[in-house]
XYZ file of C-alpha atoms in Angstrom:
521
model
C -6.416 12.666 7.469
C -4.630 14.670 10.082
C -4.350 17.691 7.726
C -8.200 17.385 7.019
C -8.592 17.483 10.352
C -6.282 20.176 11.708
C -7.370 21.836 8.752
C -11.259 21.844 10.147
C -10.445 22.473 13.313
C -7.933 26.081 12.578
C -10.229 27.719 9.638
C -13.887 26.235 10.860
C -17.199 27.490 8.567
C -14.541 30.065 7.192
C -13.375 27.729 4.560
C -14.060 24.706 2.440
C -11.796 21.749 2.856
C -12.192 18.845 0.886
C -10.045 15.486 1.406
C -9.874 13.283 -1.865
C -9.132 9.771 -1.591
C -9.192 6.639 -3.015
C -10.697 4.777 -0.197
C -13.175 6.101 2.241
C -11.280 4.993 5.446
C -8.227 6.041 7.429
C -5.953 2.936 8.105
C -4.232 2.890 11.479
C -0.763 1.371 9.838
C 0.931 0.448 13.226
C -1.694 -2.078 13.811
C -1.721 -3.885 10.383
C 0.914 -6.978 11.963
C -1.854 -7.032 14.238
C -4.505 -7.805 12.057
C -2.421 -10.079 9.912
C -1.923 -12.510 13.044
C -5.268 -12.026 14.104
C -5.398 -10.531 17.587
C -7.861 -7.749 16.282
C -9.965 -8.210 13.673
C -9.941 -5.825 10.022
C -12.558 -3.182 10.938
C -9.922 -2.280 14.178
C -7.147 -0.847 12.136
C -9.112 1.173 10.255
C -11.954 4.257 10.681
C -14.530 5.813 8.313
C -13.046 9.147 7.167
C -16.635 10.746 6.638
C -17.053 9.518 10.995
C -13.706 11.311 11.673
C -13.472 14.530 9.671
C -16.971 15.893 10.583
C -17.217 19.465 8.596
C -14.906 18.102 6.036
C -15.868 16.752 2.640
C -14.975 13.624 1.789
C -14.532 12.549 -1.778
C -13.756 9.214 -3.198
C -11.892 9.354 -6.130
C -8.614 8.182 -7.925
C -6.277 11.715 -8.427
C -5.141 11.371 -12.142
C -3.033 14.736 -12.840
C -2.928 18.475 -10.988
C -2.766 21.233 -13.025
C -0.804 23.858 -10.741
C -1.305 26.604 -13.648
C -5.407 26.700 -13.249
C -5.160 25.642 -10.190
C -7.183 22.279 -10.300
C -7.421 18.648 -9.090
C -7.866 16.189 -12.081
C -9.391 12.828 -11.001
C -11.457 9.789 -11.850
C -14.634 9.385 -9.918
C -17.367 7.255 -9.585
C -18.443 3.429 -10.924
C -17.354 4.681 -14.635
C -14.576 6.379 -13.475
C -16.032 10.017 -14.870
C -13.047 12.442 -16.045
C -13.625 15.479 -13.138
C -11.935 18.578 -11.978
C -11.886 19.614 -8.576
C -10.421 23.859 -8.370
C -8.359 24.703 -4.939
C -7.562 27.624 -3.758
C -4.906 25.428 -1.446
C -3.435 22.524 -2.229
C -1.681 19.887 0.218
C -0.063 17.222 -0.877
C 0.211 14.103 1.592
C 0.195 10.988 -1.242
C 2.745 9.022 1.408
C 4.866 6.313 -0.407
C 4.194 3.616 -2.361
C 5.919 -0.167 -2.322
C 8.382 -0.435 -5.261
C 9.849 -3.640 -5.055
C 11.008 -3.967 -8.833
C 15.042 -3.649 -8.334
C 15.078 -7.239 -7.325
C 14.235 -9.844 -9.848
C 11.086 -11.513 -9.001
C 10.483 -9.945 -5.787
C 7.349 -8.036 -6.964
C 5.977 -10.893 -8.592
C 5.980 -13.119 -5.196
C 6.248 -11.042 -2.374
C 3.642 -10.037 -0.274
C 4.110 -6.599 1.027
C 2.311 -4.303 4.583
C 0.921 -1.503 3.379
C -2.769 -1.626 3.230
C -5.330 -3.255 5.161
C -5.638 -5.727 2.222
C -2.092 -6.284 2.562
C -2.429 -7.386 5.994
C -5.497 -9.460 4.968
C -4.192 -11.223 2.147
C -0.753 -12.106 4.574
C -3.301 -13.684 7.143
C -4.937 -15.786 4.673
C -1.591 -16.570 3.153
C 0.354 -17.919 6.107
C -3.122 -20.168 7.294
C -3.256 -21.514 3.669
C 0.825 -22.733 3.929
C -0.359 -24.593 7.178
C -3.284 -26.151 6.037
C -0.957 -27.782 2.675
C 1.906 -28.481 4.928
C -0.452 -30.525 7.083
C -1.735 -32.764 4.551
C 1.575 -32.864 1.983
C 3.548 -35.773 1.899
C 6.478 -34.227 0.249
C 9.210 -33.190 2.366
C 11.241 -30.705 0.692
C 7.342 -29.077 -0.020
C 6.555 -29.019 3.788
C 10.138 -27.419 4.111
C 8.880 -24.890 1.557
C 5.569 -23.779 2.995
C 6.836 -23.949 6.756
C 9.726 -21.184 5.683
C 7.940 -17.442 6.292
C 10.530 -14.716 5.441
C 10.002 -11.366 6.132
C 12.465 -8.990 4.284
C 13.770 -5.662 6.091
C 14.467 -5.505 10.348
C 13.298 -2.209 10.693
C 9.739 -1.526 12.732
C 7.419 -2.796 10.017
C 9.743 -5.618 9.376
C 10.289 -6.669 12.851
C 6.225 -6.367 14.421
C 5.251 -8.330 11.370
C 7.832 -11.021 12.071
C 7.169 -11.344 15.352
C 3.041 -11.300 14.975
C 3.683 -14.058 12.551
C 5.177 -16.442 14.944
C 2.382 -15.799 17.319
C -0.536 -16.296 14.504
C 1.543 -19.781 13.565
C 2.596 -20.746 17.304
C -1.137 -20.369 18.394
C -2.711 -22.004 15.357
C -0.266 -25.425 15.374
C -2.759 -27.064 18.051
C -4.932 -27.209 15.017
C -2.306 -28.758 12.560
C -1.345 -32.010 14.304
C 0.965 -33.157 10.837
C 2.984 -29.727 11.864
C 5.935 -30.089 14.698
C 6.643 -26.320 16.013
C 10.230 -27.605 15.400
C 9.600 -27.456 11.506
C 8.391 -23.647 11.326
C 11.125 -21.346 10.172
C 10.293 -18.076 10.247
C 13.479 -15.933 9.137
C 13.969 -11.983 9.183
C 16.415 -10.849 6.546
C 18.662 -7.709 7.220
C 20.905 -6.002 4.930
C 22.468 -3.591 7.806
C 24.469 -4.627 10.347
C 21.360 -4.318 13.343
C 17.757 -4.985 13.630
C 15.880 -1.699 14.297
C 18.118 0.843 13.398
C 16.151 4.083 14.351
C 16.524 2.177 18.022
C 19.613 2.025 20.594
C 22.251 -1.176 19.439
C 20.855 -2.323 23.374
C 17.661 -2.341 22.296
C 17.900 -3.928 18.863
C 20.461 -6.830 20.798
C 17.516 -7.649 22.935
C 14.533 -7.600 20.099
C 16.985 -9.591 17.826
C 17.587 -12.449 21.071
C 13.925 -12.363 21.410
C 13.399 -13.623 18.270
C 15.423 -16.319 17.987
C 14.531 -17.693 21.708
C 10.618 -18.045 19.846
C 12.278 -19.737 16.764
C 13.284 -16.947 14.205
C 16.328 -17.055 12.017
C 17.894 -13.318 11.430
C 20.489 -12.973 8.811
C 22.015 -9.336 9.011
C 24.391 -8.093 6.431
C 22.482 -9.729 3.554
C 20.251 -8.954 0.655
C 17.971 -10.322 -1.706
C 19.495 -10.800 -5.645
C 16.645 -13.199 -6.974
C 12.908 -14.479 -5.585
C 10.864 -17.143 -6.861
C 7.309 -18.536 -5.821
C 9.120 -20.835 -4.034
C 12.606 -19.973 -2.692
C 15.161 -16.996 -2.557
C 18.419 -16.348 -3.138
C 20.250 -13.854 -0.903
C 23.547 -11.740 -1.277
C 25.742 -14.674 0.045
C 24.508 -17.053 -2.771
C 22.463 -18.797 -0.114
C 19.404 -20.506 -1.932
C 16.493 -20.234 0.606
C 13.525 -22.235 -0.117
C 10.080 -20.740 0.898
C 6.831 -19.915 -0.243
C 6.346 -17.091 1.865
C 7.799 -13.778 1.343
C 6.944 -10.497 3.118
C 8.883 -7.685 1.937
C 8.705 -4.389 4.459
C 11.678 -2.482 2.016
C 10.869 -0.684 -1.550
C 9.260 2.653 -0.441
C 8.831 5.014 -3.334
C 7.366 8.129 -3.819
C 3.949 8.559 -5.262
C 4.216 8.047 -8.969
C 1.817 10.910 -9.428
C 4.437 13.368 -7.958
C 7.365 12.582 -9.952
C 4.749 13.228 -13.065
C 4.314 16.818 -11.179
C 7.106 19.319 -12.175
C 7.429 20.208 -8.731
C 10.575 21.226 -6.819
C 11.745 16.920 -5.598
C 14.793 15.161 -4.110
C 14.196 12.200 -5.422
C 10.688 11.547 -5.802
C 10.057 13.620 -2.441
C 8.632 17.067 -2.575
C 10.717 20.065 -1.352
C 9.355 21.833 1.065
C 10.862 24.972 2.692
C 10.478 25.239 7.265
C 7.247 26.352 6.675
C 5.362 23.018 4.533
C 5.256 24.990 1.141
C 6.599 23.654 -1.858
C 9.488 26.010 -2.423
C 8.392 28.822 -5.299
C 4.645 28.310 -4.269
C 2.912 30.146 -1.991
C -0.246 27.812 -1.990
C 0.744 24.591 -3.028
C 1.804 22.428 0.718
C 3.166 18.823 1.528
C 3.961 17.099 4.701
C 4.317 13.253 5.614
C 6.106 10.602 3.849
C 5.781 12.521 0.562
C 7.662 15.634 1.678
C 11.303 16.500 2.510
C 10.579 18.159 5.114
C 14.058 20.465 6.881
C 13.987 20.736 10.963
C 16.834 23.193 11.288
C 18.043 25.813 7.983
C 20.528 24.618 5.617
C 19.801 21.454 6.505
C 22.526 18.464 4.592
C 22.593 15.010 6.443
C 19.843 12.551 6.795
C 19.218 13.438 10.605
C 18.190 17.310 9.463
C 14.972 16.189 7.965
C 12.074 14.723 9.771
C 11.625 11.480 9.413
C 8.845 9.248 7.684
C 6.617 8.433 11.427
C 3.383 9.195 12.490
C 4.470 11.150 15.133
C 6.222 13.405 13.433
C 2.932 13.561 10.605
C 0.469 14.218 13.478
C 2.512 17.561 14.824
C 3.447 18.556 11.354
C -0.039 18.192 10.248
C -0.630 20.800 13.068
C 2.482 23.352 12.192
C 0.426 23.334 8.367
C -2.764 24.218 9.669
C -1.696 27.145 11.373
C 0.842 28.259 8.713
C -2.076 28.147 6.123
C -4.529 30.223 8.487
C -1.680 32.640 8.660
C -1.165 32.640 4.843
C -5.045 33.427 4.380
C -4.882 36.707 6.759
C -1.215 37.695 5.644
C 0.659 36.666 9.135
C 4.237 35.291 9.388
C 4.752 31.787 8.917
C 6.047 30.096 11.729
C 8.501 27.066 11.099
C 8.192 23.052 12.049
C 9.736 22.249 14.792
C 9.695 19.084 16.734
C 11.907 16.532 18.106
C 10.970 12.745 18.882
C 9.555 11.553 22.381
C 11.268 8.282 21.355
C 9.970 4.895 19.348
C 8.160 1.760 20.412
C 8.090 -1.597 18.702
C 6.379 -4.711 19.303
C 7.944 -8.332 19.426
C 5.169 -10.436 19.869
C 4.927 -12.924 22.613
C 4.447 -10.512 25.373
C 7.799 -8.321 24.717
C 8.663 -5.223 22.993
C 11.458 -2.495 23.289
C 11.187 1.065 23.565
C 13.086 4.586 23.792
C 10.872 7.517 25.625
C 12.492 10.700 26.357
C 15.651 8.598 27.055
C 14.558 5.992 29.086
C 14.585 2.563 27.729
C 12.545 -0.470 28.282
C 12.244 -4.019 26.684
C 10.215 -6.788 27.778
C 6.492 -7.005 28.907
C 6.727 -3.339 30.455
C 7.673 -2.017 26.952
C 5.097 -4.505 24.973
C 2.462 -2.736 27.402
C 3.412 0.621 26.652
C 3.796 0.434 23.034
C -0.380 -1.125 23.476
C -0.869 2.263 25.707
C 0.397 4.257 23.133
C -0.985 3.600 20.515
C -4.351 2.933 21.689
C -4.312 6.384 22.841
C -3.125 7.514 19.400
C -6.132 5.513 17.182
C -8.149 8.319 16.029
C -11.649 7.867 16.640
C -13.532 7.002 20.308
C -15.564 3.589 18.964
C -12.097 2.239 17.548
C -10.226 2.500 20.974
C -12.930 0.572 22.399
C -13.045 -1.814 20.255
C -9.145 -2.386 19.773
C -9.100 -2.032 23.247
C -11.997 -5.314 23.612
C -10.228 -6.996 20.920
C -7.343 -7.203 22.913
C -8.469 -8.166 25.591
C -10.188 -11.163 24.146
C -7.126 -12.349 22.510
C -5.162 -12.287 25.885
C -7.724 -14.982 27.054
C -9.120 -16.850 23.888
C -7.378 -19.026 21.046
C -6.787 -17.432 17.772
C -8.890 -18.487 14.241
C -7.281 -19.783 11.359
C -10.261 -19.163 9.387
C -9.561 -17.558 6.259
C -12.134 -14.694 5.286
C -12.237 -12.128 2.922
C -9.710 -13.788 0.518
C -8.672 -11.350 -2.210
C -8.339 -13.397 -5.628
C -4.999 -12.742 -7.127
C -4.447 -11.064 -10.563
C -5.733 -12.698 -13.340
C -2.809 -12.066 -15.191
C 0.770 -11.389 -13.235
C 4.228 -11.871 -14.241
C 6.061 -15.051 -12.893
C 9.809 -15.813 -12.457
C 11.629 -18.972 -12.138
C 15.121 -20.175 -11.280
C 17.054 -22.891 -13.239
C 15.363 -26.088 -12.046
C 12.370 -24.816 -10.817
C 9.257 -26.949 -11.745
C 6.564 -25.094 -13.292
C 3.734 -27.746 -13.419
C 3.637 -31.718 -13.146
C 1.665 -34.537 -15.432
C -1.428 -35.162 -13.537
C -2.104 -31.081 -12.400
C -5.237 -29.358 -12.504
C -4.560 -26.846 -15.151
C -4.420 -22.815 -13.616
C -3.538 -20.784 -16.551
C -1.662 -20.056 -19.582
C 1.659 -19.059 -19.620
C 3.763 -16.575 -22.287
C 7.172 -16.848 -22.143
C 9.073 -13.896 -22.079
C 12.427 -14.745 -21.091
C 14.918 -17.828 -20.452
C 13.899 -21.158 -21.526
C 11.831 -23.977 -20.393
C 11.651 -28.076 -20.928
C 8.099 -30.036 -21.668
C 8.411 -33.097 -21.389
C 5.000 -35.305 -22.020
C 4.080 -39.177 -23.241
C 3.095 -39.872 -27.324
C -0.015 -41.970 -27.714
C 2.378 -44.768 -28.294
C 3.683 -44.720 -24.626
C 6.825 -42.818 -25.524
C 8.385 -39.804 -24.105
C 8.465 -36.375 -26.224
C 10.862 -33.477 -24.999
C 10.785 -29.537 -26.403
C 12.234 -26.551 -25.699
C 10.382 -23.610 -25.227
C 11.983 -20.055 -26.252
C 11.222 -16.567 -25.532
C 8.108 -15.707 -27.696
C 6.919 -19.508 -27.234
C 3.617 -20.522 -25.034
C 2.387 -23.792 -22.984
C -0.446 -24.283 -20.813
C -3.316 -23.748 -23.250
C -4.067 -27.201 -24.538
C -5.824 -28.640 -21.458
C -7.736 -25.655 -20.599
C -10.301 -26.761 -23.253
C -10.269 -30.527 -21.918
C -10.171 -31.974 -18.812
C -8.358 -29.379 -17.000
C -5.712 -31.977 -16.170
C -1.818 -31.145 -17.568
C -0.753 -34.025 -19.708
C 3.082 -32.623 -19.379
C 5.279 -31.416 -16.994
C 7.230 -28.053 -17.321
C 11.026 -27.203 -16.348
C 12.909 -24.062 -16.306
C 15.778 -24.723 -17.742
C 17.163 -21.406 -17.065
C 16.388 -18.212 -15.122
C 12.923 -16.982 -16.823
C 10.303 -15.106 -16.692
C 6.718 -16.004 -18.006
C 3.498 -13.862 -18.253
C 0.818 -16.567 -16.534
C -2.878 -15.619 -17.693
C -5.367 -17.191 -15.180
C -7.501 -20.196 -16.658
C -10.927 -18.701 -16.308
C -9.814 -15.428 -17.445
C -7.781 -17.071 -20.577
C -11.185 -18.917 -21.352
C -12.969 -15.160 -21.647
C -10.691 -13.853 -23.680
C -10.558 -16.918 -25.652
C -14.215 -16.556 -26.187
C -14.534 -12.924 -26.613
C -11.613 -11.981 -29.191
C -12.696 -14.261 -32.316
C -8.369 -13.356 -33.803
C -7.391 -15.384 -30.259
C -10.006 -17.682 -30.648
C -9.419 -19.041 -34.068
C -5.380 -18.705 -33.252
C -5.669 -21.697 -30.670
C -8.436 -23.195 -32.558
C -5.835 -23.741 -35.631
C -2.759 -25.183 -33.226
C -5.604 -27.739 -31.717
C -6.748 -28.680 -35.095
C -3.383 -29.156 -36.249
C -0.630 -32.036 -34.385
C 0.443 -31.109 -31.230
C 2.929 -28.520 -30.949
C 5.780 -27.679 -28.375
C 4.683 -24.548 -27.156
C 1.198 -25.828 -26.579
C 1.065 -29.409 -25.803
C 0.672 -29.701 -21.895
């Protein structure tokens, strides 16, 4: 969006810029633990791109393949997703990261992660839906469960969204009178030594106190091995139970640009001083997705810019100029910038921050971190109305309504730890579940009042008998082993059922026939 924008504002009527996208809004990332605790609402971290980038076309698409040789954008457009190609005479490249959370068994099945405004959204609704069962459950070691919010990673993401979390569940517990604040456990999991490493060891001391004076558990010098939908296991062999899971780790470059043939460390585009892709002289990168050198020859980690907005903002500028310059033959002129410093939020009032070498913590550096980046939301109408929202929250109660609930997948993958019950006699049915690795135990009464065991392999399936009665399981379901099941939703299961006649008549045959292991709960 920057780019678009510098872009506009450097080469005017004198060029055509076009920004392609697959959403038609610029989201503010800073503020997403914001809007996942509720103290502005999900229109105030984000701004319409067509509102922003005035002079710029805006076009809504999914970006499927570039062909560098002709020199064209290959994407998906519209309701029917229409095959299109888009020509360039310049081409940046700012595709950012994506979450890849799939070196940890389980953890992309059942973690929730912060990178889109859904993200935040669905982490909102989350948290307010583990109060409202812990309020009414009368199991213990289930209240235990759902009152245990982890939040993986103790960097700036990791750390605002912990601390925004305690003050969504702090404020909301006057609502919950089953819940005792003593029985929330909110824990941040670190697997270096320090909270906020990009900060001063001071400064991470004091955020890390902070949050265990308001209740939080940190655990530094540990990792994740294993998740489940409802518990953890860390690098210790600690076995944490919780149904929450917020993982700020896992960012990966852009599938798209590993798919590229372009010059890459890694996944991240190589870029020479100047923001061009080294051998091309019109082919640019610069955020997240880049590798982007601050001084020649550059070696260690601290020689590249690093993945912040600041630094995106100014280098968005340094590539504006640089491709005006390209267009009437003038020398390139290198990036260079160093850091005015970094801000976080706590929560509760507090913060910490480094500016040009001065450090605060506390309420003075919880107000400037608001200051700043109040001042940095682009667009006039969203500073006010961050700025209102604010203000309103400083003075009124927060909601725990839940709105705009995005449905989960109809179909996701699923793991489970030895032990770990899938589904009880008595249930209301929620799917069908494929088992793809491990083992599991049914266990189920006869018509004559006795009990039936069987073992369910790899290449077996349970699940599917009651979703054509009463919708109520007539077995309960064990792992018996670490596994992993594909679990088709019930009302999707039922269309497919009804729409491929070969599935159909498959699970019409086992229900004719006697009741079988893999599909009698």
């Amino acid at each position: 969006m920057f780019a678009a924008r510098e872009l506009s504002r450097s080469l005017g009527k004198g060029a055509e810029i076009e920004l392609i996208n697959e959403v038609n809004f610029f989201t503010f990332q800073p503020l997403l633990p914001e809007v996942a605790a509720g103290s502005i609402s999900v229109r105030d971290a984000v701004a319409p791109l067509r509102r922003l980038l005035p002079g710029v076309r805006v076009r809504q698409a999914q970006i499927h393949d570039i062909d560098t040789a002709r020199k064209v954008v290959i994407i998906f457009q519209g309701l029917q997703r229409r095959y299109t190609e888009v020509p360039y005479d310049h081409l940046v490249l700012a595709l950012g990261q994506v979450s890849d959370l799939s070196r940890v068994p389980g953890l992309a099945a059942h973690a929730l992660t912060m990178k889109t405004l859904s993200d935040a959204l669905t982490l909102r609704n989350h948290v307010i839906d583990k109060l409202e069962h812990a309020d009414i459950t009368a199991l213990p070691e289930v209240k235990k469960e759902l009152l245990t919010f982890t939040v993986i990673g103790g960097g700036f993401s990791g750390v605002e969204t912990a601390g925004e979390m305690l003050e969504l569940i702090h404020k909301s517990l006057v609502f919950y009178p089953n819940i005792d604040k003593r029985e929330i456990n909110v824990q941040v999991v670190e697997f270096a030594d320090r909270l906020l490493g990009e900060l001063p060891a001071s400064l991470a001391a004091y955020a890390t106190k902070q949050l265990q004076k308001r209740g939080a558990r940190v655990l530094l010098n540990t990792g994740i091995t294993e998740a489940t939908g409802t518990a953890m296991v860390t690098t210790s062999g600690e076995v944490i139970g919780t149904r929450t899971i917020v993982a700020t780790i896992g960012n990966a470059p852009s599938p798209l640009i590993r798919g590229l043939g372009l010059p890459n460390d890694r996944g991240r585009l190589r870029v020479d001083r100047r923001l061009r892709i080294e051998g091309h002289e019109n082919i640019w990168s610069l955020g997240d997705a880049a590798q982007i050198p601050l001084v020649e020859n550059a070696r260690d980690r601290a020689d590249f810019a690093p993945p912040t907005a600041q630094f995106a903002v100014r280098e968005a500028r340094t590539l504006a100029r640089n491709l005006k310059a390209a267009l009437h033959g003038r020398e390139l002129a290198p990036f260079v910038y160093r850091s005015k410093g970094a801000l976080a939020s706590l929560g509760g009032h507090r913060g910490v921050a480094e500016v040009y070498g001065l450090r605060f913590a506390g309420l003075p550096a919880w107000l400037l971190w608001r200051a700043y980046y109040l001042g940095f939301l682009p667009g006039f109408a969203t500073k006010v109305r961050v700025g209102m929202q604010w203000l309103l929250d400083s003075m009124v109660g927060r909601s725990t309504v839940q709105t705009g609930i995005r449905q989960g997948p109809g179909t996701r993958y699923l793991r489970y730890r030895a032990g770990d019950r899938v589904f009880e006699e008595g249930n209301r049915a929620d799917g069908f579940y494929a088992v793809l690795e491990g083992a599991f135990e049914l266990r189920y009464r006869n018509d004559d009042g006795t009990e039936a065991l069987h073992h369910i392999a790899p290449g077996g399936h349970f699940g599917d008998r009651v979703l054509f009665g009463n919708g109520l399981r007539t077995g309960t379901v064990r792992a018996l082993e670490d596994s992993l099941v594909l679990m088709i939703g019930a009302e999707d299961f039922r269309r497919l059922h009804e729409a491929m006649p070969p599935v159909r008549e498959y699970f019409e045959r086992r229900r004719a026939g006697p009741a079988q292991e893999e599909s009698a709960a």
